[in-house]
XYZ file of N, CA and C in Angstrom:
825
model
N 29.835 26.401 48.931
C 29.634 26.456 47.488
C 30.926 27.013 46.594
N 31.627 27.868 47.133
C 32.691 28.036 46.302
C 33.675 27.062 46.366
N 33.804 25.978 47.720
C 34.601 25.003 47.754
C 34.275 24.106 46.533
N 33.106 23.873 46.269
C 32.448 22.691 45.421
C 32.901 23.179 43.935
N 32.746 24.862 44.022
C 33.110 25.228 42.559
C 34.342 25.118 41.949
N 35.488 25.121 43.279
C 36.757 25.189 42.902
C 37.206 23.951 42.558
N 36.788 22.687 43.399
C 36.756 21.437 43.141
C 36.631 21.059 41.658
N 35.222 21.343 41.138
C 34.750 20.844 39.966
C 35.613 21.763 38.961
N 36.275 22.965 39.135
C 37.203 23.518 38.320
C 38.427 22.928 38.081
N 38.789 22.395 39.186
C 40.241 21.933 39.155
C 40.139 20.431 38.704
N 39.126 19.664 38.507
C 39.028 18.560 37.859
C 38.869 18.654 36.499
N 38.529 19.890 35.731
C 38.711 19.904 34.415
C 39.908 19.831 33.856
N 40.180 19.034 32.689
C 41.533 19.123 32.181
C 42.161 20.441 31.597
N 43.281 20.722 31.914
C 43.993 21.783 31.438
C 44.492 21.649 29.848
N 45.028 22.569 29.616
C 45.599 22.555 28.019
C 46.613 21.753 27.842
N 47.515 21.570 28.886
C 48.431 20.555 28.633
C 47.994 19.212 28.826
N 47.048 18.927 29.476
C 46.467 17.687 29.660
C 45.746 17.057 28.337
N 45.027 18.062 27.745
C 44.531 17.653 26.313
C 45.341 17.754 25.461
N 46.618 18.343 25.431
C 47.656 18.260 24.509
C 48.330 16.808 24.580
N 48.345 16.544 25.848
C 48.884 15.092 25.985
C 48.148 13.992 25.526
N 46.766 14.050 25.740
C 45.695 13.199 25.377
C 45.722 13.164 23.931
N 45.860 14.473 23.161
C 45.858 14.588 21.715
C 46.971 13.692 21.244
N 48.141 14.001 21.757
C 49.429 13.273 21.344
C 49.258 11.849 21.331
N 48.908 11.491 22.608
C 48.708 9.897 22.811
C 47.644 9.242 21.801
N 46.412 9.863 21.476
C 45.686 9.606 20.624
C 46.264 9.368 19.261
N 46.972 10.615 18.614
C 47.633 10.528 17.342
C 48.798 9.523 17.451
N 49.356 9.274 18.499
C 50.561 8.501 18.392
C 49.843 6.919 18.233
N 48.969 6.755 18.830
C 48.080 5.317 18.685
C 47.739 5.197 17.354
N 47.110 6.240 16.609
C 46.529 6.123 15.389
C 47.718 5.666 14.263
N 48.996 6.661 14.534
C 49.937 6.378 13.681
C 50.572 4.903 13.724
N 50.612 4.460 15.046
C 50.926 2.994 15.391
C 50.252 1.900 14.658
N 48.729 1.957 14.727
C 47.831 1.332 14.052
C 48.102 1.380 12.550
N 48.248 2.766 12.022
C 48.164 2.871 10.554
C 49.567 2.213 10.076
N 50.713 2.136 10.671
C 51.921 1.598 10.285
C 51.633 0.063 10.457
N 50.909 -0.386 11.227
C 50.990 -1.957 11.505
C 49.774 -2.369 10.288
N 48.711 -1.572 9.911
C 48.041 -1.802 8.790
C 48.957 -1.527 7.438
N 49.426 -0.767 7.439
C 50.604 -0.355 5.998
C 51.362 -1.805 5.927
N 51.874 -2.209 7.142
C 52.934 -3.608 6.949
C 52.235 -4.523 6.593
N 50.882 -4.917 7.049
C 50.193 -5.880 6.641
C 49.999 -5.870 5.077
N 49.526 -4.692 4.658
C 49.158 -4.555 3.179
C 50.515 -4.827 2.383
N 51.650 -4.431 2.637
C 53.132 -4.689 1.882
C 53.175 -6.075 1.883
N 53.021 -6.890 3.181
C 53.118 -8.295 3.213
C 52.196 -8.959 2.357
N 50.936 -8.646 2.236
C 49.940 -9.360 1.403
C 50.345 -8.935 -0.179
N 50.722 -7.723 -0.535
C 51.157 -7.294 -1.822
C 52.540 -8.061 -2.196
N 53.287 -8.170 -1.495
C 54.544 -9.093 -1.721
C 54.152 -10.622 -1.808
N 53.062 -11.098 -1.184
C 52.785 -12.427 -1.220
C 52.024 -12.834 -2.494
N 51.429 -12.034 -3.101
C 50.770 -12.066 -4.321
C 51.432 -11.646 -5.388
N 52.723 -11.570 -5.242
C 53.721 -10.991 -6.368
C 53.342 -9.613 -7.121
N 52.877 -8.699 -6.228
C 52.370 -7.536 -6.796
C 53.339 -6.658 -6.723
N 54.375 -6.867 -6.065
C 55.646 -6.071 -6.046
C 56.855 -6.604 -6.700
N 56.438 -7.698 -7.647
C 57.462 -8.129 -8.669
C 57.375 -7.325 -9.797
N 58.465 -6.467 -9.678
C 58.248 -5.437 -10.906
C 58.757 -6.203 -12.240
N 59.392 -7.211 -12.335
C 59.963 -8.104 -13.635
C 58.714 -8.633 -14.067
N 58.068 -9.225 -13.558
C 56.694 -10.112 -13.887
C 55.588 -9.147 -14.345
N 55.575 -7.808 -13.682
C 54.622 -6.636 -14.017
C 54.926 -6.345 -15.520
N 56.601 -6.074 -15.504
C 56.850 -5.323 -16.747
C 56.989 -6.408 -17.923
N 57.054 -7.635 -17.853
C 57.066 -8.593 -18.910
C 55.620 -8.700 -19.333
N 54.479 -8.620 -18.320
C 52.972 -8.685 -18.684
C 52.558 -7.432 -19.530
N 53.093 -6.420 -19.363
C 52.801 -5.097 -19.928
C 52.695 -5.306 -21.740
N 53.673 -6.195 -22.381
C 53.501 -6.261 -23.733
C 52.574 -6.889 -24.126
N 52.189 -8.130 -23.289
C 51.018 -9.092 -23.567
C 49.592 -8.260 -23.547
N 49.567 -7.372 -22.525
C 48.246 -6.636 -22.416
C 48.169 -5.634 -23.515
N 49.193 -5.055 -23.951
C 49.230 -4.100 -25.024
C 49.061 -4.753 -26.265
N 49.389 -6.009 -26.685
C 48.877 -6.779 -27.688
C 47.695 -7.062 -27.559
N 47.033 -7.146 -26.515
C 45.488 -8.023 -26.484
C 44.644 -6.557 -26.560
N 45.219 -5.570 -25.937
C 44.272 -4.260 -26.193
C 44.272 -3.886 -27.502
N 45.529 -4.105 -28.435
C 45.503 -3.871 -29.942
C 44.564 -4.622 -30.691
N 44.607 -5.987 -30.359
C 43.868 -7.015 -31.184
C 42.236 -6.695 -30.687
N 41.835 -5.794 -29.747
C 40.320 -5.748 -29.147
C 39.728 -4.523 -30.116
N 40.812 -3.781 -30.682
C 40.205 -2.450 -31.679
C 40.358 -2.898 -33.181
N 39.382 -2.285 -33.822
C 38.265 -1.592 -33.328
C 36.922 -2.551 -32.799
N 36.368 -2.247 -31.893
C 34.925 -3.228 -31.550
C 34.190 -3.602 -32.698
N 33.885 -4.921 -32.606
C 33.021 -5.417 -33.565
C 31.321 -5.496 -32.888
N 30.475 -4.657 -33.543
C 29.176 -4.636 -33.106
C 28.215 -5.490 -34.192
N 29.048 -6.153 -35.028
C 28.145 -6.759 -36.093
C 26.833 -7.696 -35.663
N 27.167 -8.328 -34.417
C 26.351 -9.210 -33.853
C 25.333 -8.790 -32.565
N 25.378 -7.241 -32.670
C 24.615 -6.495 -31.520
C 23.146 -7.147 -31.441
N 22.291 -7.330 -32.503
C 21.085 -7.620 -32.528
C 20.694 -9.182 -31.722
N 21.968 -9.989 -31.871
C 21.775 -11.111 -31.015
C 22.176 -10.954 -29.600
N 22.359 -9.820 -28.998
C 22.794 -9.630 -27.865
C 21.555 -9.041 -27.059
N 20.651 -8.574 -27.679
C 19.591 -7.859 -27.270
C 18.802 -8.808 -26.063
N 18.395 -10.011 -26.537
C 17.722 -10.870 -25.691
C 18.598 -11.408 -24.358
N 19.949 -11.403 -24.621
C 20.704 -11.791 -23.443
C 20.894 -10.449 -22.347
N 20.961 -9.424 -22.964
C 20.881 -8.064 -22.414
C 19.532 -8.058 -21.549
N 18.358 -8.620 -22.116
C 17.298 -8.477 -21.509
C 17.137 -9.499 -20.289
N 17.841 -10.638 -20.521
C 17.721 -11.853 -19.604
C 18.477 -11.121 -18.467
N 19.570 -10.494 -18.620
C 20.666 -10.134 -17.269
C 19.766 -9.152 -16.651
N 19.085 -8.293 -17.321
C 18.291 -7.304 -16.551
C 17.167 -7.747 -15.724
N 16.617 -8.912 -16.365
C 15.381 -9.384 -15.595
C 16.160 -10.568 -14.478
N 17.041 -10.989 -14.615
C 17.633 -11.995 -13.612
C 18.119 -10.998 -12.462
N 18.665 -9.613 -12.617
C 19.066 -8.957 -11.700
C 17.862 -8.464 -10.638
N 16.808 -8.115 -11.827
C 15.392 -7.753 -11.089
C 14.974 -8.742 -10.195
N 14.797 -9.973 -10.659
C 14.056 -11.051 -10.076
C 14.713 -11.575 -8.956
N 16.356 -11.658 -8.949
C 17.316 -11.977 -7.737
C 16.863 -11.011 -6.601
N 16.990 -9.557 -7.072
C 16.981 -8.633 -5.981
C 15.593 -8.734 -5.120
N 14.286 -9.145 -6.213
C 13.016 -9.175 -5.351
C 13.027 -10.311 -4.559
N 13.686 -11.374 -4.761
C 13.537 -12.630 -4.133
C 14.443 -12.038 -2.803
N 15.539 -11.650 -2.963
C 16.517 -11.060 -1.576
C 15.540 -10.369 -0.678
N 15.021 -9.094 -1.049
C 14.184 -8.239 -0.513
C 12.981 -8.955 0.121
N 12.277 -9.890 -0.363
C 11.282 -10.404 0.245
C 11.803 -11.476 1.475
N 12.798 -12.077 1.229
C 13.340 -13.167 2.327
C 14.138 -12.245 3.334
N 14.502 -11.318 3.058
C 15.504 -10.211 3.962
C 14.724 -9.609 4.850
N 13.455 -9.285 4.568
C 12.468 -8.636 5.514
C 12.075 -9.496 6.416
N 11.865 -10.720 5.850
C 11.057 -11.832 6.832
C 12.383 -12.065 8.160
N 13.529 -12.386 7.494
C 14.585 -12.863 8.403
C 15.145 -11.523 9.328
N 15.275 -10.528 8.683
C 15.889 -9.394 9.525
C 14.965 -9.073 10.912
N 13.711 -9.343 10.882
C 13.012 -9.034 12.261
C 13.515 -10.208 13.126
N 14.025 -11.092 12.774
C 14.336 -12.365 13.791
C 15.939 -12.200 14.073
N 16.467 -11.298 13.115
C 18.062 -11.139 13.390
C 18.500 -9.993 13.958
N 17.305 -9.178 14.407
C 17.543 -7.851 14.949
C 17.345 -7.964 16.503
N 18.194 -7.802 17.501
C 18.102 -7.821 18.884
C 16.878 -7.333 19.511
N 16.308 -6.259 18.862
C 15.107 -5.633 19.857
C 13.832 -6.146 19.182
N 13.713 -6.789 18.041
C 12.760 -7.646 17.437
C 12.629 -9.155 17.484
N 13.546 -9.631 17.944
C 13.522 -11.100 17.893
C 12.902 -11.720 18.907
N 12.090 -12.778 18.654
C 11.408 -13.170 19.656
C 12.014 -13.891 20.763
N 13.314 -14.272 20.484
C 14.096 -15.198 21.629
C 15.521 -15.104 21.050
N 16.525 -15.233 22.167
C 17.782 -14.950 21.555
C 18.228 -16.117 20.918
N 18.026 -17.358 20.988
C 18.139 -18.602 20.344
C 17.805 -18.162 18.704
N 16.593 -17.684 18.298
C 16.082 -17.634 17.227
C 16.895 -16.365 16.457
N 17.558 -15.438 17.412
C 18.460 -14.495 17.024
C 19.819 -15.020 16.388
N 20.059 -15.857 17.149
C 21.578 -16.686 16.800
C 21.228 -17.494 15.150
N 20.235 -18.072 15.431
C 20.090 -18.966 14.319
C 19.929 -18.016 13.080
N 19.016 -16.953 12.974
C 18.604 -16.007 11.990
C 20.245 -15.373 11.627
N 21.055 -15.220 12.527
C 22.484 -14.587 12.118
C 23.116 -15.506 11.513
N 23.118 -17.108 12.060
C 23.782 -17.865 11.148
C 23.416 -18.274 9.854
N 22.174 -17.890 9.627
C 21.559 -18.420 8.256
C 22.427 -17.141 7.475
N 22.222 -15.866 7.671
C 22.696 -14.918 7.012
C 24.227 -14.912 6.581
N 24.938 -15.249 7.719
C 26.329 -15.623 7.575
C 26.751 -16.449 6.497
N 25.932 -17.682 6.657
C 26.107 -18.917 5.797
C 25.639 -18.403 4.181
N 24.652 -17.929 4.067
C 24.373 -17.203 2.706
C 25.423 -16.264 2.192
N 25.684 -15.506 2.962
C 26.878 -14.401 2.553
C 28.281 -14.853 2.433
N 28.397 -15.987 2.951
C 29.918 -16.570 2.900
C 30.044 -17.511 1.649
N 29.047 -17.799 1.018
C 29.073 -18.708 -0.167
C 28.971 -17.507 -1.499
N 30.023 -17.452 -2.277
C 30.005 -16.450 -3.420
C 28.899 -17.016 -4.351
N 28.404 -15.885 -4.971
C 27.333 -16.108 -5.849
C 27.669 -17.167 -7.224
N 29.047 -16.843 -7.624
C 29.596 -17.722 -8.657
C 29.429 -19.131 -8.222
N 29.708 -19.571 -6.834
C 29.774 -20.978 -6.738
C 28.143 -21.385 -6.525
N 27.418 -20.631 -5.935
C 25.972 -20.652 -6.261
C 25.311 -21.098 -7.295
N 25.953 -20.104 -8.471
C 25.333 -20.440 -9.748
C 25.744 -21.860 -10.164
N 27.073 -21.941 -10.009
C 27.510 -23.541 -10.209
C 26.553 -24.567 -9.838
N 26.396 -24.437 -8.608
C 25.421 -25.571 -7.837
C 24.097 -25.622 -8.480
N 23.376 -24.435 -8.704
C 22.137 -24.357 -9.129
C 21.948 -24.783 -10.700
N 22.964 -24.447 -11.552
C 23.169 -24.935 -12.819
C 23.000 -26.324 -12.986
N 23.822 -27.066 -12.109
C 23.786 -28.301 -11.623
C 22.741 -29.129 -11.362
N 21.882 -28.164 -10.661
C 20.626 -28.652 -10.012
C 19.557 -28.700 -10.858
N 19.385 -27.406 -11.492
C 18.188 -27.031 -12.442
C 18.367 -26.965 -13.809
N 19.850 -27.124 -14.208
C 19.855 -26.879 -15.680
C 20.390 -25.461 -16.190
N 20.686 -25.309 -17.165
C 21.206 -24.180 -17.833
C 19.985 -23.019 -17.977
N 20.308 -21.749 -18.180
C 19.187 -20.820 -18.096
C 19.374 -19.748 -17.027
N 18.369 -18.668 -17.058
C 18.439 -17.821 -16.330
C 17.923 -18.200 -14.772
N 17.076 -19.237 -14.564
C 16.459 -19.877 -13.249
C 17.828 -19.917 -12.375
N 18.686 -20.784 -12.639
C 19.834 -20.792 -11.669
C 20.396 -19.431 -11.415
N 20.506 -18.541 -12.273
C 21.258 -17.339 -12.074
C 20.333 -16.394 -11.063
N 19.265 -16.536 -11.249
C 18.248 -15.788 -10.172
C 18.301 -16.313 -8.894
N 18.181 -17.347 -8.696
C 18.396 -18.132 -7.477
C 19.726 -18.054 -6.723
N 20.850 -18.034 -7.395
C 21.938 -17.652 -6.920
C 22.270 -16.414 -6.425
N 21.907 -15.490 -7.291
C 21.776 -13.939 -6.729
C 20.698 -13.640 -5.656
N 19.840 -14.251 -5.576
C 18.662 -13.944 -4.652
C 19.121 -14.480 -3.445
N 19.739 -15.771 -3.430
C 19.990 -16.404 -2.093
C 21.267 -15.718 -1.451
N 22.122 -15.431 -2.455
C 23.364 -14.753 -1.941
C 23.219 -13.298 -1.287
N 22.196 -12.562 -2.012
C 21.912 -11.199 -1.497
C 21.277 -11.328 -0.330
N 20.527 -12.391 0.126
C 19.811 -12.224 1.322
C 20.613 -12.142 2.259
N 21.923 -12.606 2.309
C 22.853 -12.813 3.453
C 23.599 -11.107 3.490
N 23.520 -10.550 2.650
C 23.933 -8.987 2.860
C 22.731 -8.373 3.104
N 21.667 -8.442 2.438
C 20.643 -7.341 2.702
C 20.050 -7.616 3.829
N 19.952 -9.044 4.263
C 19.189 -9.218 5.749
C 20.346 -8.477 6.525
N 21.502 -8.611 6.642
C 22.230 -7.912 7.485
C 22.123 -6.461 7.837
N 22.186 -5.850 6.612
C 21.821 -4.432 6.673
C 20.308 -4.008 7.117
N 19.078 -4.790 6.832
C 18.147 -4.701 7.305
C 18.071 -4.638 8.915
N 18.555 -5.826 9.227
C 18.720 -6.190 10.734
C 19.386 -4.735 11.465
N 20.413 -4.523 10.996
C 21.065 -3.177 11.763
C 20.308 -2.262 11.796
N 19.762 -1.814 10.523
C 18.569 -0.812 10.665
C 17.468 -0.850 11.546
N 16.968 -2.021 11.570
C 16.106 -2.279 12.643
C 16.635 -2.000 14.012
N 17.719 -2.641 14.274
C 18.354 -2.409 15.699
C 18.556 -0.933 15.833
N 18.530 0.154 14.956
C 19.070 1.248 15.537
C 17.733 2.379 15.521
N 16.361 1.675 15.410
C 15.439 2.648 15.494
C 15.064 3.146 16.663
N 14.401 4.192 17.002
C 14.118 4.871 18.077
C 12.979 3.926 18.729
N 13.365 3.938 20.215
C 12.490 3.379 21.018
C 11.111 3.641 21.436
N 11.157 5.043 21.422
C 9.951 5.868 21.842
C 8.608 5.189 21.120
N 8.422 5.081 19.703
C 7.403 4.659 19.137
C 6.928 3.648 19.299
N 8.104 2.536 19.666
C 7.694 1.248 20.330
C 7.217 1.269 21.431
N 7.691 1.615 22.525
C 7.202 1.806 23.584
C 5.785 2.572 23.898
N 5.404 3.378 22.846
C 4.129 3.890 22.990
C 3.216 2.855 22.382
N 3.489 2.154 21.308
C 2.523 1.195 20.680
C 2.335 0.244 21.683
N 3.233 -0.363 22.283
C 3.424 -1.367 23.586
C 2.551 -0.943 24.704
N 2.708 0.290 24.920
C 1.606 1.037 26.041
C 0.263 0.909 25.821
N -0.067 1.277 24.297
C -1.330 1.298 24.051
C -2.100 -0.223 24.146
N -1.555 -1.206 23.997
C -1.663 -2.672 23.978
C -1.867 -3.155 22.470
N -0.741 -2.667 21.725
C -0.744 -3.300 20.269
C -0.095 -4.754 20.551
N -0.360 -5.524 19.591
C 0.177 -6.519 19.556
C 1.759 -6.686 18.806
N 2.480 -7.853 18.948
C 3.754 -7.582 18.382
C 3.682 -7.184 17.155
N 3.175 -8.179 16.267
C 2.841 -7.674 14.871
C 2.385 -6.256 14.477
N 1.555 -5.851 15.211
C 1.292 -4.395 15.258
C 2.439 -3.444 15.367
N 3.117 -3.642 16.521
C 4.282 -2.730 17.012
C 5.414 -2.840 15.660
N 5.580 -4.096 15.167
C 6.572 -4.235 13.931
C 6.027 -3.136 12.707
N 4.608 -3.343 12.502
C 3.999 -2.726 11.484
C 3.985 -1.139 11.590
N 3.606 -0.790 12.635
C 3.240 0.726 13.074
C 4.418 1.463 13.383
N 5.241 0.697 14.116
C 6.446 1.601 14.879
C 7.846 1.222 14.340
N 7.970 0.202 13.898
C 9.601 0.043 13.566
C 9.446 -0.168 11.886
N 8.482 -0.591 11.418
C 8.704 -0.710 9.947
C 8.652 0.712 9.302
N 7.922 1.828 9.612
C 8.098 3.195 9.032
C 9.136 3.766 9.357
N 9.963 3.393 10.376
C 11.288 4.246 10.626
C 12.567 3.447 9.888
N 12.269 2.497 9.130
C 13.447 1.774 8.635
C 13.141 1.640 6.955
N 11.822 1.990 6.790
C 11.447 1.575 5.055
C 12.281 2.275 4.254
N 12.708 3.626 4.443
C 13.447 4.229 3.486
C 14.852 3.881 3.484
N 15.391 3.243 4.323
C 16.724 2.797 4.453
C 16.760 1.409 3.597
N 15.740 0.703 4.010
C 15.426 -0.612 3.008
C 15.385 -0.423 1.622
N 14.607 0.608 1.530
C 14.560 0.827 -0.164
C 15.945 1.150 -0.723
N 16.587 2.012 0.158
C 18.175 2.436 -0.554
C 18.948 1.117 -0.574
N 18.952 0.399 0.349
C 19.704 -0.755 0.364
C 19.402 -1.887 -0.754
N 17.965 -1.844 -0.860
C 17.514 -2.828 -1.952
C 17.829 -2.392 -3.444
N 18.003 -1.056 -3.784
C 18.374 -0.517 -4.930
C 19.802 -0.552 -5.112
N 20.451 -0.346 -4.030
C 21.940 -0.523 -4.308
C 22.436 -1.891 -4.594
N 21.740 -2.758 -4.099
C 21.750 -4.204 -4.164
C 21.382 -4.648 -5.639
N 20.419 -4.092 -6.231
C 20.026 -4.275 -7.662
C 21.147 -3.892 -8.398
N 21.868 -2.680 -8.092
C 22.931 -2.111 -8.958
C 24.069 -3.431 -8.901
N 24.475 -4.183 -7.806
C 25.264 -4.705 -7.552
C 24.822 -6.093 -8.348
N 23.636 -6.316 -8.277
C 23.018 -7.745 -8.940
C 23.221 -7.842 -10.479
N 22.989 -6.412 -10.795
C 23.128 -6.361 -12.407
C 24.771 -6.559 -12.868
N 25.448 -6.097 -11.920
C 26.857 -6.608 -12.516
C 27.142 -7.781 -12.217
N 26.715 -8.376 -11.394
C 27.124 -9.900 -10.949
C 26.209 -10.860 -11.764
N 25.176 -10.441 -12.204
C 24.407 -11.366 -13.365
C 25.223 -11.528 -14.397
N 25.990 -10.368 -14.982
C 26.796 -10.655 -16.064
C 27.983 -11.916 -15.925
N 28.169 -12.237 -14.490
C 29.383 -13.108 -14.274
C 28.390 -14.652 -14.345
N 27.335 -14.453 -13.857
C 26.471 -15.539 -13.716
C 26.450 -16.374 -15.178
N 26.396 -15.604 -16.401
C 26.511 -16.286 -17.580
C 27.670 -16.977 -18.064
N 28.649 -16.710 -17.382
C 29.916 -17.421 -17.422
C 29.894 -18.666 -16.724
N 28.961 -19.121 -16.046
C 28.880 -20.603 -15.586
C 27.640 -21.164 -16.042
N 27.112 -20.697 -17.073
C 26.041 -21.260 -17.880
C 24.596 -20.936 -17.349
N 24.496 -19.619 -16.571
C 23.392 -19.323 -16.242
C 22.599 -18.124 -17.007
N 23.051 -18.204 -18.386
C 22.399 -17.206 -19.482
C 22.966 -15.771 -18.969
N 22.357 -14.977 -19.852
C 22.685 -13.540 -19.823
C 23.821 -13.208 -20.795
N 23.970 -11.862 -20.634
C 24.998 -11.545 -21.665
C 26.557 -11.921 -21.265
N 26.793 -12.411 -19.945
C 27.934 -13.143 -19.734
C 28.358 -14.263 -20.698
N 26.933 -14.899 -20.970
C 27.396 -16.355 -21.672
C 27.935 -15.979 -23.040
N 27.416 -14.594 -23.903
C 27.981 -14.281 -24.984
C 29.459 -13.887 -24.783
N 29.620 -13.112 -23.805
C 31.063 -12.760 -23.266
C 31.675 -13.994 -23.410
N 31.623 -14.836 -22.676
C 32.621 -16.185 -22.351
C 32.572 -16.797 -23.769
N 31.550 -16.970 -24.587
C 31.645 -17.267 -25.886
C 32.763 -16.809 -27.076
N 32.574 -15.350 -26.853
C 33.549 -14.790 -27.594
C 34.749 -14.822 -27.128
N 35.087 -15.023 -25.973
C 36.526 -15.253 -25.217
C 36.789 -16.624 -25.722
N 36.218 -17.595 -25.762
C 36.883 -18.791 -26.103
C 37.256 -19.186 -27.413
N 36.645 -18.420 -28.369
C 37.172 -18.637 -29.990
C 37.998 -17.179 -29.950
N 38.409 -16.465 -29.109
C 39.508 -15.385 -29.231
C 38.874 -14.357 -30.103
N 37.572 -13.848 -30.179
C 37.121 -12.709 -31.148
C 37.236 -11.493 -30.195
N 38.504 -11.251 -29.956
C 38.683 -10.068 -29.043
C 37.951 -8.684 -29.558
N 37.722 -8.425 -30.648
C 36.978 -7.387 -30.891
C 35.460 -7.212 -30.623
N 34.941 -8.352 -30.640
C 33.591 -8.696 -30.272
C 33.580 -8.601 -28.725
N 34.525 -9.310 -28.213
C 34.608 -9.071 -26.513
C 34.628 -7.645 -26.290
N 35.466 -6.700 -26.844
C 35.428 -5.381 -26.544
C 34.123 -4.937 -26.860
N 33.670 -5.106 -27.827
C 32.010 -4.433 -28.056
C 30.897 -4.951 -27.112
N 31.188 -6.319 -26.605
C 30.417 -6.647 -25.401
C 30.498 -6.062 -24.195
N 31.797 -5.731 -23.840
C 32.136 -4.936 -22.476
C 31.693 -3.555 -22.880
N 31.797 -2.877 -23.850
C 31.023 -1.600 -23.955
C 29.616 -1.523 -23.866
N 29.013 -2.796 -24.523
C 27.736 -2.669 -24.223
C 27.291 -2.638 -22.745
N 27.930 -3.518 -22.250
C 27.813 -4.040 -20.636
C 27.994 -2.471 -19.851
N 29.083 -1.811 -20.166
C 29.151 -0.523 -19.428
C 28.107 0.317 -19.628
N 27.685 0.482 -20.814
C 26.422 1.469 -21.195
C 25.248 0.973 -20.321
N 25.036 -0.322 -20.160
C 23.609 -0.764 -19.330
C 24.186 -0.479 -17.842
N 25.279 -0.821 -17.633
C 25.570 -0.507 -16.012
C 25.552 1.047 -15.689
N 25.720 2.010 -16.927
C 25.431 3.450 -16.495
C 24.151 3.722 -16.745
N 23.440 3.082 -17.362
C 21.871 3.130 -17.379
C 21.302 2.840 -16.172
N 21.617 1.727 -15.685
C 21.004 1.092 -14.374
C 21.407 1.889 -12.980
N 22.650 2.554 -13.155
C 23.131 3.601 -12.125
C 22.286 4.743 -12.227
N 21.991 5.311 -13.112
C 20.978 6.334 -13.545
C 19.800 6.273 -13.046
N 19.291 5.020 -13.476
C 17.993 4.686 -13.097
C 17.685 4.412 -11.502
N 18.905 4.022 -11.006
C 18.577 3.787 -9.438
C 18.777 4.977 -8.674
N 19.536 5.922 -9.078
C 19.534 7.074 -8.509
C 18.313 7.944 -8.610
N 17.425 7.795 -9.639
C 16.316 8.412 -9.797
C 15.305 7.748 -8.967
N 15.336 6.173 -8.692
C 14.310 5.642 -7.845
C 14.844 6.018 -6.350
N 15.967 6.211 -6.304
C 16.223 6.546 -4.781
C 15.758 8.185 -4.360
N 15.612 9.002 -5.423
C 15.011 10.192 -5.086
C 13.706 10.212 -5.095
N 13.155 9.244 -5.827
C 11.612 9.290 -5.661
C 11.081 8.771 -4.448
N 11.475 7.992 -3.940
C 11.448 7.295 -2.510
C 11.725 7.834 -1.244
N 12.406 9.158 -1.547
C 12.992 9.886 -0.353
C 11.560 10.620 0.075
């Protein structure tokens, strides 16, 4: 008994062993950090971010543009109310489409709930494809397909969001506790009953959080949709930019900032309500 105890104690790492392991781990992290820092510097140099002369020459132009933007011109504020409502409705409808489609696809894109590995791979490919195309490009495509207005913006935001929301939903499903699933299967529940009673209750709060965060993002993205003819306040912003009405541009940007702040406050309230 004493021999076994002495053997187990001798196998425990000593203070010097732990110190060496800590030093090796620290040196590895420093090495990786230096490599990452070098890559960042190369990227900054490649895009001329380190070109001090170019940046210095651009500062006077920026200051001139900022001076021409003040004071903000809110004289056309009443005409911005409907575009703001369009932007809000666009973000809500696009998020709703994304959530409905994502819930459906996520169960096929999660390893522990997909009916077959091939279906799992197909679902992942669909999510990757939707996520790889920016919503701005989708907006241009849908404007060409269905015409100007909020509809192409809704479709672009909705389909692009499926790629990200579906991925997060699938990852949440993959990390559920297996005990309730095994208990439901042992009781003779069908596959759909297992998903509804053992999987969905575990991930519903995470799904709500993800959906609300995505709505925040979609509201900001919906302002960009207007720049490609998909309606909303972004269309008004582009119109003012084209005719160089910088005071009006500043006013619209302030209105957008206020709306984003309100949406953030509302989303925080909704997250607390669903906890």
